[in-house]
mmCIF file of C-alpha atoms in Angstrom:
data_model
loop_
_atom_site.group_PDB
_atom_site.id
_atom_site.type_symbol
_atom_site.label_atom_id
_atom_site.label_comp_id
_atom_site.label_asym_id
_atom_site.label_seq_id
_atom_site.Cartn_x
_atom_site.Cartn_y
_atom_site.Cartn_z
ATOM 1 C CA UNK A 1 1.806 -2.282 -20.580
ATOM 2 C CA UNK A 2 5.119 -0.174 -21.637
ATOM 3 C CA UNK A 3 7.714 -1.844 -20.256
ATOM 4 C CA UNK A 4 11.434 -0.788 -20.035
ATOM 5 C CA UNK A 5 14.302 -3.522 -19.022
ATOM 6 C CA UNK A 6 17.911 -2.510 -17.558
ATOM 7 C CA UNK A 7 20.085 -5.217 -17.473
ATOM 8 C CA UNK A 8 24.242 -4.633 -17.414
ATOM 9 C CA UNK A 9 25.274 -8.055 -16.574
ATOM 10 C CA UNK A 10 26.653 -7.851 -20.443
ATOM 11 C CA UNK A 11 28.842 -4.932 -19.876
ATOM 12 C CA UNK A 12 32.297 -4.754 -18.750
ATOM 13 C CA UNK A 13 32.347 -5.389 -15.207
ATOM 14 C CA UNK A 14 34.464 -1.775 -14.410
ATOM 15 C CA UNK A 15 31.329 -0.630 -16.499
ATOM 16 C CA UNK A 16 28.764 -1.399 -14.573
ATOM 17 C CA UNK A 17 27.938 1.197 -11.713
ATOM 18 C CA UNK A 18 28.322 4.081 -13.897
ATOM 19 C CA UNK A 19 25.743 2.401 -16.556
ATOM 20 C CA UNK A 20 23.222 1.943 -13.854
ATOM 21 C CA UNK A 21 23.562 5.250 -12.181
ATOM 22 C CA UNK A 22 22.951 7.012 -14.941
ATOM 23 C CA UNK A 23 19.712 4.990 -15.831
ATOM 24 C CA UNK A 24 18.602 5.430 -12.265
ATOM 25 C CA UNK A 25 19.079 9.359 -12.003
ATOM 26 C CA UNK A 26 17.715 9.825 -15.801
ATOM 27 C CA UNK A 27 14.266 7.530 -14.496
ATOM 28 C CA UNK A 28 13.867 9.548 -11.241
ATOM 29 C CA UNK A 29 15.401 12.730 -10.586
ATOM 30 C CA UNK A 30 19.087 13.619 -10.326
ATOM 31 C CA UNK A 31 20.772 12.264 -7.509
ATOM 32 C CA UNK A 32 24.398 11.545 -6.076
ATOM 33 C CA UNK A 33 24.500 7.754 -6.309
ATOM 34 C CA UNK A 34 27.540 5.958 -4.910
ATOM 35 C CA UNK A 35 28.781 2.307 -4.148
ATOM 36 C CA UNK A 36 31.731 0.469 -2.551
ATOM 37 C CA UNK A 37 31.375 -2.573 -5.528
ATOM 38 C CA UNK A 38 32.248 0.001 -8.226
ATOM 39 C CA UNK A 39 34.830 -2.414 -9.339
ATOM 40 C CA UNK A 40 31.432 -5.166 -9.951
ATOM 41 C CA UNK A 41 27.892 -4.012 -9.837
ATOM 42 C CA UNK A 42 25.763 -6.558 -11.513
ATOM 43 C CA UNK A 43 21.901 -4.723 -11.385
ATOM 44 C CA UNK A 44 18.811 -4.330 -13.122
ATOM 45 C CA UNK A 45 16.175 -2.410 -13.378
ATOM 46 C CA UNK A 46 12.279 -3.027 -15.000
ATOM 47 C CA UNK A 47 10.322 0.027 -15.652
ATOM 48 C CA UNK A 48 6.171 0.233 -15.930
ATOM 49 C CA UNK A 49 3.936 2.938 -17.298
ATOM 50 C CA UNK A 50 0.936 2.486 -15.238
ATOM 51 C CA UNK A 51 -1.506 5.376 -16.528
ATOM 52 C CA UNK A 52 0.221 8.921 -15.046
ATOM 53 C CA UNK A 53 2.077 6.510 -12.600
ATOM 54 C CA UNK A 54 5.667 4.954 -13.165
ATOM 55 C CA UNK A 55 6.408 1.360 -11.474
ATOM 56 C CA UNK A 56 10.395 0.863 -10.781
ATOM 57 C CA UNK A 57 11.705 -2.322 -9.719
ATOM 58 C CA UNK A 58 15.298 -2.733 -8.956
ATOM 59 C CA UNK A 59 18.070 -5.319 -7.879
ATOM 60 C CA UNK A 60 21.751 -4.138 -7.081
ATOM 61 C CA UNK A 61 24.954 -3.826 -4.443
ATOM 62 C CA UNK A 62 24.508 -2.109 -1.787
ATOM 63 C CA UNK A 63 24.194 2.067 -2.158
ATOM 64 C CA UNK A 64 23.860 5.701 -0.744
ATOM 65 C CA UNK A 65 22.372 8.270 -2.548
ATOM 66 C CA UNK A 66 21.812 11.856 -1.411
ATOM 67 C CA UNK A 67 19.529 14.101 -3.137
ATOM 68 C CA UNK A 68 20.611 17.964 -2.145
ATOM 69 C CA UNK A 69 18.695 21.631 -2.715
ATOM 70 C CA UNK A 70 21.046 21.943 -5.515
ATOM 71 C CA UNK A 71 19.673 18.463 -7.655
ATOM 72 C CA UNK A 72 15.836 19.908 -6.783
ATOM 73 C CA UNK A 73 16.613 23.338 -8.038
ATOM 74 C CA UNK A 74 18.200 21.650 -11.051
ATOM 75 C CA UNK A 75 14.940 19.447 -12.011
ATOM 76 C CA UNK A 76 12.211 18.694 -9.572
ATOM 77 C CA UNK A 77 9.562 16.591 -11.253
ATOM 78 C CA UNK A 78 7.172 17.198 -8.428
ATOM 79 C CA UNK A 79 6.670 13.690 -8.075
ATOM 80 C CA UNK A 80 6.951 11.096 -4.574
ATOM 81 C CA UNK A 81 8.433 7.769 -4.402
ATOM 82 C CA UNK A 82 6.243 4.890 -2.388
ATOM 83 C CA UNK A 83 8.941 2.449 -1.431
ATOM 84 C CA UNK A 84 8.565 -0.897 -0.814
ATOM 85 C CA UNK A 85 11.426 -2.949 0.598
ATOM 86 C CA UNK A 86 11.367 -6.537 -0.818
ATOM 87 C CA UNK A 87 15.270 -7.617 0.102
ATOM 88 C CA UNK A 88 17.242 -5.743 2.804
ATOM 89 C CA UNK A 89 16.810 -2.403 4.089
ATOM 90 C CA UNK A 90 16.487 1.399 3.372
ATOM 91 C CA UNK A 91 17.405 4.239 5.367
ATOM 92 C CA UNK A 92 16.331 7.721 4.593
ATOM 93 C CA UNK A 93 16.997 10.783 6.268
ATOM 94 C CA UNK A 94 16.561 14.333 5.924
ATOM 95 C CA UNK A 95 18.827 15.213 8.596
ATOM 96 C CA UNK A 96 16.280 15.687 11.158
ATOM 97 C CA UNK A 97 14.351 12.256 11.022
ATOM 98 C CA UNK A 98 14.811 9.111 10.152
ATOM 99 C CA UNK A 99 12.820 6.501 8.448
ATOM 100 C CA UNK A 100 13.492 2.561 8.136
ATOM 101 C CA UNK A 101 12.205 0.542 5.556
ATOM 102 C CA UNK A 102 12.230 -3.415 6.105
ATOM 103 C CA UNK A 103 10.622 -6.274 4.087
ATOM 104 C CA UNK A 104 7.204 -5.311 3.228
ATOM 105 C CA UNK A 105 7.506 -1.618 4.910
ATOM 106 C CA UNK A 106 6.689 1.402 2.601
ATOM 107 C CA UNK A 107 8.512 4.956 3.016
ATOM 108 C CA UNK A 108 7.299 7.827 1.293
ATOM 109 C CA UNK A 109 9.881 10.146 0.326
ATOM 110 C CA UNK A 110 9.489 13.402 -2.300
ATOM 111 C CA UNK A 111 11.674 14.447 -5.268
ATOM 112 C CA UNK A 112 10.633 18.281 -3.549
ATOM 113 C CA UNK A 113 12.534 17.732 -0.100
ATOM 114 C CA UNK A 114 16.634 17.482 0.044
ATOM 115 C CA UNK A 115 17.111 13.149 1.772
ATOM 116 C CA UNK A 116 19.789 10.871 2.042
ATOM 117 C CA UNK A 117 20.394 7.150 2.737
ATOM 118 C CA UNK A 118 21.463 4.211 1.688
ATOM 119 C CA UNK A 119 19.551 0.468 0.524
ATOM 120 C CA UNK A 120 21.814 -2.162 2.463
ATOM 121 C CA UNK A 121 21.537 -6.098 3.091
ATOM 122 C CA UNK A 122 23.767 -8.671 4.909
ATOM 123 C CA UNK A 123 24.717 -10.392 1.542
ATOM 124 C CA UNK A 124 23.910 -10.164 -1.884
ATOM 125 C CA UNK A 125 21.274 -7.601 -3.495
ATOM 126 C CA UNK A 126 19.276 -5.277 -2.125
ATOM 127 C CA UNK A 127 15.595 -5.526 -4.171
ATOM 128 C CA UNK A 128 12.928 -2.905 -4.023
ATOM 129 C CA UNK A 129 9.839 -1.952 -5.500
ATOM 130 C CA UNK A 130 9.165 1.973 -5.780
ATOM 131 C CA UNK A 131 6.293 3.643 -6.968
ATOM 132 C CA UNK A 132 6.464 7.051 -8.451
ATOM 133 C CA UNK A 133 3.567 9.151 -8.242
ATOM 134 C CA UNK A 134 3.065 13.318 -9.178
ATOM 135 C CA UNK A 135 2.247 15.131 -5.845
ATOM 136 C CA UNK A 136 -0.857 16.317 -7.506
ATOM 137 C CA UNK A 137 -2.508 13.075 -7.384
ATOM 138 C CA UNK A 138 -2.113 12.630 -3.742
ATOM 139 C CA UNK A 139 -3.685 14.484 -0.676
ATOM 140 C CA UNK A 140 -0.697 15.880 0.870
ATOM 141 C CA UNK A 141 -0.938 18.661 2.775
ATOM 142 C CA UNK A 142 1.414 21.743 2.906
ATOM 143 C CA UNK A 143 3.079 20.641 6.456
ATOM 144 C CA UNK A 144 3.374 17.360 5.647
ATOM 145 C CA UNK A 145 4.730 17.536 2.550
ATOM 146 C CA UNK A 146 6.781 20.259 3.635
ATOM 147 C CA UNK A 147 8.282 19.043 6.941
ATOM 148 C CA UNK A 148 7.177 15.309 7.523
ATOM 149 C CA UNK A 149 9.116 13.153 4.433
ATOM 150 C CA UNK A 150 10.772 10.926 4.141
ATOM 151 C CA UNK A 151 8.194 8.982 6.020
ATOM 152 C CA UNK A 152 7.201 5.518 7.198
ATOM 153 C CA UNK A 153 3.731 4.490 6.079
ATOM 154 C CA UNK A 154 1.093 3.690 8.842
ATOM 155 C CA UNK A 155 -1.858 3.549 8.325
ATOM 156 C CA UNK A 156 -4.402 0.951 8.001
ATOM 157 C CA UNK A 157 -1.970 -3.027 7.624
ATOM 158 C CA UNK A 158 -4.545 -4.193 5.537
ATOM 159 C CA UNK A 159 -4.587 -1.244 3.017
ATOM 160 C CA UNK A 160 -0.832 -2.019 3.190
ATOM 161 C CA UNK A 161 -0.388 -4.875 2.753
ATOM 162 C CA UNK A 162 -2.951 -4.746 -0.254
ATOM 163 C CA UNK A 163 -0.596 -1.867 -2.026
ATOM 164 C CA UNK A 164 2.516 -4.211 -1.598
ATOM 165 C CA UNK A 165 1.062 -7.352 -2.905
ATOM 166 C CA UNK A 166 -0.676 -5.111 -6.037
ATOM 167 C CA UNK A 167 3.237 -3.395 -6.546
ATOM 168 C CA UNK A 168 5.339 -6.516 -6.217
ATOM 169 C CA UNK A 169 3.163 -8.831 -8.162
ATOM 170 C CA UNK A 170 2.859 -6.483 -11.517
ATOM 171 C CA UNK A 171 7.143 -5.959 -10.615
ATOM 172 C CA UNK A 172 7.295 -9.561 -11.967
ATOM 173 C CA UNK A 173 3.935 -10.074 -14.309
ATOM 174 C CA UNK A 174 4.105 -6.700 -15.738
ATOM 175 C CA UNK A 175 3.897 -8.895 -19.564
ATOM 176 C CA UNK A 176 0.735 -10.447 -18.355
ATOM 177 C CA UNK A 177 -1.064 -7.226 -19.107
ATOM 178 C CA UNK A 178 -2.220 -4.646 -21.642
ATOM 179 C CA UNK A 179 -1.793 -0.892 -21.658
ATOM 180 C CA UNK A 180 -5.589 -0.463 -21.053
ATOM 181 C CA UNK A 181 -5.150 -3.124 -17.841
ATOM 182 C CA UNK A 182 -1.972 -1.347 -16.584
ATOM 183 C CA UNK A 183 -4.103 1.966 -16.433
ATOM 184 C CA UNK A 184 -6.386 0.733 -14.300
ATOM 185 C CA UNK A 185 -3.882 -1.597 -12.546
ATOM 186 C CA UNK A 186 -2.224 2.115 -11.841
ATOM 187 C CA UNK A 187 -5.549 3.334 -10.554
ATOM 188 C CA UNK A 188 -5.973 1.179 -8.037
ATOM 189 C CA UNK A 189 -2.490 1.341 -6.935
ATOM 190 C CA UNK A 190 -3.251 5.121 -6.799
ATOM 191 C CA UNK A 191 -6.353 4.328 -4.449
ATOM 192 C CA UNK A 192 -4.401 2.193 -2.567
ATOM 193 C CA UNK A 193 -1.428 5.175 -1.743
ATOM 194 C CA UNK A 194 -3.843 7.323 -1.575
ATOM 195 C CA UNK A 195 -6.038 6.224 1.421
ATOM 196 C CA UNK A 196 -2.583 4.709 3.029
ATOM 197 C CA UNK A 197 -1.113 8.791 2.820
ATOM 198 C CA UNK A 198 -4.050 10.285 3.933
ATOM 199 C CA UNK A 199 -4.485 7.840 7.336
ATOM 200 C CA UNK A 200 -0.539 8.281 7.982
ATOM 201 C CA UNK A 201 -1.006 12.334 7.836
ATOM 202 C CA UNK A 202 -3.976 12.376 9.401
ATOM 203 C CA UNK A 203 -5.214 14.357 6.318
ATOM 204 C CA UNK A 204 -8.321 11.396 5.505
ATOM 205 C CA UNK A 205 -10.912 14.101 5.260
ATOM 206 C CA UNK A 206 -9.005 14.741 2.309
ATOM 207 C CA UNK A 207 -9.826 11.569 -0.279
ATOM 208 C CA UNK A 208 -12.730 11.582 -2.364
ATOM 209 C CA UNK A 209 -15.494 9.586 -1.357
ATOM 210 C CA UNK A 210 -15.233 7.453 -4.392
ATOM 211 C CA UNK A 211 -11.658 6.471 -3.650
ATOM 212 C CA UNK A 212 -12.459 5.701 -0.194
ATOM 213 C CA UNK A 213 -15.457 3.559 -1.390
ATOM 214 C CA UNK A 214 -12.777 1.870 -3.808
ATOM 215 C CA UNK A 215 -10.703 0.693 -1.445
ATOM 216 C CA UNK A 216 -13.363 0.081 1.163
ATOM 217 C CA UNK A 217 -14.278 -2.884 -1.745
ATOM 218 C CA UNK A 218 -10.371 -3.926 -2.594
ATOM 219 C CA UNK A 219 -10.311 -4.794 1.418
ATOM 220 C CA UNK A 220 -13.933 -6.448 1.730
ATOM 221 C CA UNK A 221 -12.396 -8.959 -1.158
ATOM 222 C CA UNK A 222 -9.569 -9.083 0.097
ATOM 223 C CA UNK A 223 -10.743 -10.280 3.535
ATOM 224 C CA UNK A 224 -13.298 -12.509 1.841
ATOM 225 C CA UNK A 225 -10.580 -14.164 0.469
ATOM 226 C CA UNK A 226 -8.603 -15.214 3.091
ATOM 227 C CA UNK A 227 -11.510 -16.545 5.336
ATOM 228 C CA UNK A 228 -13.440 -18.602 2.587
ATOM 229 C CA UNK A 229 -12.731 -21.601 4.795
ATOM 230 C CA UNK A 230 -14.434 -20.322 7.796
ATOM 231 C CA UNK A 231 -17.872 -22.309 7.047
ATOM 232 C CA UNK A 232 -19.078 -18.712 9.771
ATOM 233 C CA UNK A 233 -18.432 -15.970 7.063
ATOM 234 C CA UNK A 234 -21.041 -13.892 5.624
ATOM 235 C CA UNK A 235 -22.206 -10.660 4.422
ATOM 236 C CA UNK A 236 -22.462 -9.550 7.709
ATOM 237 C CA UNK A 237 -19.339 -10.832 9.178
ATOM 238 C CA UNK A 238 -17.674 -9.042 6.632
ATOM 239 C CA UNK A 239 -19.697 -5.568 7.116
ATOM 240 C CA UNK A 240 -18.334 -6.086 10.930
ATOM 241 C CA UNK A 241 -14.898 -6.298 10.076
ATOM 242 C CA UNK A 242 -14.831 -3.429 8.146
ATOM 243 C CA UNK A 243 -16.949 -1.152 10.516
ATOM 244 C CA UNK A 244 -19.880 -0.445 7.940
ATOM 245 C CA UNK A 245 -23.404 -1.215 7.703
ATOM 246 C CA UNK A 246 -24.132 -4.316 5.968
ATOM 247 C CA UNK A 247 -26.697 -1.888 3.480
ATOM 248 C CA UNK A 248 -23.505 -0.082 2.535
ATOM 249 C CA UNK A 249 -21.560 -3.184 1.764
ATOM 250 C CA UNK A 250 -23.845 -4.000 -0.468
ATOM 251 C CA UNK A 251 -24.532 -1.455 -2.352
ATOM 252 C CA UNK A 252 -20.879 -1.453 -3.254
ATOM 253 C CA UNK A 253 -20.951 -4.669 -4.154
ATOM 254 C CA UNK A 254 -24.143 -4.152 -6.155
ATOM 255 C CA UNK A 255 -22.073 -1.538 -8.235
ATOM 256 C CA UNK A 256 -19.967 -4.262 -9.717
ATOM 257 C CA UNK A 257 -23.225 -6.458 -10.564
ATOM 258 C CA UNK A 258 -23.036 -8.962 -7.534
ATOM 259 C CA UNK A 259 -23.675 -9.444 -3.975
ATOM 260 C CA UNK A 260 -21.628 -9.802 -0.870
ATOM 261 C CA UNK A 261 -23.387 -13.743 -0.639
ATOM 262 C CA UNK A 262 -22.550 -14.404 -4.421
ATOM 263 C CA UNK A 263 -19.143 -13.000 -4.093
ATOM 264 C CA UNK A 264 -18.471 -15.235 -1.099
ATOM 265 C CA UNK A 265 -20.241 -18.529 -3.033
ATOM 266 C CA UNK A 266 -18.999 -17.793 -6.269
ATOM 267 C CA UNK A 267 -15.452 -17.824 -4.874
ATOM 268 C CA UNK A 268 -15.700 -20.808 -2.360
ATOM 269 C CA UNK A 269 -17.014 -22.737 -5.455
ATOM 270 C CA UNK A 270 -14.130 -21.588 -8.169
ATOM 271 C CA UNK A 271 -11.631 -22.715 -5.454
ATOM 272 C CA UNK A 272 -13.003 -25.928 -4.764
ATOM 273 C CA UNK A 273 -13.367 -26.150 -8.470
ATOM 274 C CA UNK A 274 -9.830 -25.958 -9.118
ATOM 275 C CA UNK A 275 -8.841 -28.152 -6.564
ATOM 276 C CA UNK A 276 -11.123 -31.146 -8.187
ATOM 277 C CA UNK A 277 -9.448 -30.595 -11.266
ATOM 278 C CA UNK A 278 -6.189 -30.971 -9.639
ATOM 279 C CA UNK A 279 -4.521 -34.682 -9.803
ATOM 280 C CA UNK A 280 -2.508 -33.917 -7.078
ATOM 281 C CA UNK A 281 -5.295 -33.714 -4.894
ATOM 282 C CA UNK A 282 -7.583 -36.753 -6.926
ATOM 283 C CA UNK A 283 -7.566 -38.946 -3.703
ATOM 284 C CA UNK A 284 -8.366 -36.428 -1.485
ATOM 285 C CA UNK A 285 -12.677 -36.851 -0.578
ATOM 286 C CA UNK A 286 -14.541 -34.351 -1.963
ATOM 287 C CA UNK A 287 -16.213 -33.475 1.681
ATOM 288 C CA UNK A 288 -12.895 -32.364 2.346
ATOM 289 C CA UNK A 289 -12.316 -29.864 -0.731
ATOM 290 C CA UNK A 290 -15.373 -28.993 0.335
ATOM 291 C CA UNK A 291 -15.308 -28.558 4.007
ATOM 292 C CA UNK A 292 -11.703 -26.453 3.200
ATOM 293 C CA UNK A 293 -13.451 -23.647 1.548
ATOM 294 C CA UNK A 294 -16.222 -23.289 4.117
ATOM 295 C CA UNK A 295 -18.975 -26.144 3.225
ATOM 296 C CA UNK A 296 -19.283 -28.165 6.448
ATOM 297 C CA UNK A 297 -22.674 -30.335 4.476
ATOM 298 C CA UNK A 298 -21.900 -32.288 1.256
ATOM 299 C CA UNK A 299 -24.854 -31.831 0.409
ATOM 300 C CA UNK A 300 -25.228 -27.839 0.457
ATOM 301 C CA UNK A 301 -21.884 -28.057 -1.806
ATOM 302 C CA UNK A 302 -23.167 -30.773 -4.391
ATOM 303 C CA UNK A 303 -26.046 -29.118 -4.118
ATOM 304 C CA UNK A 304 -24.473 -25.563 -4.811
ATOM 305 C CA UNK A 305 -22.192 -27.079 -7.396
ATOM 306 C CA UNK A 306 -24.637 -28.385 -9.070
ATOM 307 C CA UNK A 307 -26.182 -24.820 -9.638
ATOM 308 C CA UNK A 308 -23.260 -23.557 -10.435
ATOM 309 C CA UNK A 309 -20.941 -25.989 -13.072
ATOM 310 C CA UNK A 310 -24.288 -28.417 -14.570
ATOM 311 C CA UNK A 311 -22.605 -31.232 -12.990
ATOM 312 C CA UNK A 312 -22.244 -33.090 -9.515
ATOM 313 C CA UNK A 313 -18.509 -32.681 -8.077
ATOM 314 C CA UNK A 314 -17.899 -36.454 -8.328
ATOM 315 C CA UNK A 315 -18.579 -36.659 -12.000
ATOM 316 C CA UNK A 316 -16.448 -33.113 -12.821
ATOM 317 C CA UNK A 317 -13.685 -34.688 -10.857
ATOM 318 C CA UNK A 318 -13.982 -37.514 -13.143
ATOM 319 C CA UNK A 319 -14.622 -35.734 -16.659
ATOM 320 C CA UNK A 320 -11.731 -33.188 -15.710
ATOM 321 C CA UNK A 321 -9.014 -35.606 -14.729
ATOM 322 C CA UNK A 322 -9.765 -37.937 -17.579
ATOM 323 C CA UNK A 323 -9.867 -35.314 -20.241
ATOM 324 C CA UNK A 324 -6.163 -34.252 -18.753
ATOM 325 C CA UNK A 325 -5.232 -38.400 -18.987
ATOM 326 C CA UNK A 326 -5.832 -37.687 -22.784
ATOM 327 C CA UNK A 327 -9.497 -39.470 -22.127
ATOM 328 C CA UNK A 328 -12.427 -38.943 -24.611
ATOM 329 C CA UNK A 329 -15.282 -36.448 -22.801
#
């Protein structure tokens, strides 16, 4: 993944703002940038190619900025900016309407439509995640383009949520990953936006099918995910939640060369897996690893881990925390 670091900590103190300004406007679009810690701005700023998409994650003082008719008919890269506020808050306004931003919100603003505002917190830095992405790759109509941004995100929470944890976690793993990976890291961040922008402008007629379809099986993990421990979860629960037929589910699912079932037992099994090999956890009884992710019978989980690893949970637990003592398998 092409990865670009900022860091002025180095330079003079006096030094500082104007460094980081200048990176900031050259990475966007030009902007008026201005601070009350000129005299000290200690900042930094990470930036990702992800495929046609550009990830920016930033820490600094508190700022305004004000981007005016003048800047756009300078350079206007056509492009908007999904914010995500991880530390403080951000204000945008376009002198008509406002939009707030607070830990784990998103605003949408455009590099096409004249804002201003300012990224504040009570003490210390103000940290945010944006993501830049060309209008052309979104379905944004004409009036809301044109007359509704900046804008607060609403749509579907769980599609949100999923877009913030995908943009802050490759802010800080962005070395954990190839160029190839980043693409497709990107598209999915891009499926993500895309679904989110569509449900807040009431433009959802809009996405392709296979986007919606994309993210329809991003949230079905997702939520299989965070219930593995209710021992009631199954392929139809999950086709419930969602509000699709359970022959739709899994035909999605059978796209990606598993099942709804094997999805759900494959996982419960790699987490109890993990947790065996775990020393921390080497006194705990195994009907209770197993009864936290969802197996309420020791002997459907022996039984299924058998299947699964070659070897009964007891003796795994015992090969994998004596080959970590430094034991002979």
């Amino acid at each position: 993944m092409i990865e670009t670091v900022f860091e002025n900590q180095d330079l003079p103190a006096g030094e500082r703002f104007e460094c980081w300004r200048d990176m900031a406007c050259e990475s966007h679009s030009p902007h008026d940038i201005r601070t009350e810690h000129t005299a000290d701005f200690p900042a930094t700023m990470r930036l990702l190619r992800l495929g046609p998409l550009q990830l920016s994650a930033y820490g600094c003082p508190p700022v305004q900025a004000v981007r005016s008719r003048k800047h756009i008919a300078r350079s206007d890269p056509e492009v908007v900016h999904l914010s995500c506020v991880v530390r403080g808050r951000m204000v945008l306004s376009d002198g008509a309407q406002e939009a707030v931003g607070a830990p784990g919100g998103l605003l949408l603003f455009s590099s096409s439509r004249p804002y201003q505002g300012h990224r504040e917190a009570a003490s210390g830095a103000v940290k945010a995640v944006d993501l830049v992405i060309p209008h052309s790759l979104l379905p944004l109509h004409g009036g809301f383009a044109g007359r509704c941004l900046p804008r607060r995100l609403h749509g579907s929470p769980e599609v949100g949520r999923l877009l913030v944890q995908l943009i802050t976690h490759l802010s800080t793993s962005a070395t954990d990953y190839g160029p190839e990976e980043g693409t497709r890291l990107g598209a999915a961040a891009l499926d993500l936006a895309a679904v989110l922008v569509a449900e807040t402008s009431g433009s959802s007629a809009g996405v392709p099918p296979e986007v919606r379809e994309s993210v329809l099986l991003k949230r079905a993990r997702s939520f299989i995910l965070r219930n593995l421990g209710d021992p009631e979860l199954d392929p139809s629960t999950v086709a419930a939640a969602h509000h699709v037929s359970l022959r739709s589910l899994q035909r999605l699912f059978q796209q990606q060369g598993t099942t709804v079932a094997a999805f759900i037992r494959g996982q419960r099994l790699e987490h109890a897996r993990r947790e065996l090999e775990d020393p921390r956890l080497s006194t705990q009884p195994i009907r209770a690893v197993a009864a936290r992710w969802g197996y309420l019978r020791p002997g459907d989980f022996t039984r299924a881990f058998c299947a699964a690893y070659g070897l009964p949970p007891r003796d795994y637990r015992a090969l994998s925390l004596g080959d970590q003592a430094g034991a002979p398998r």
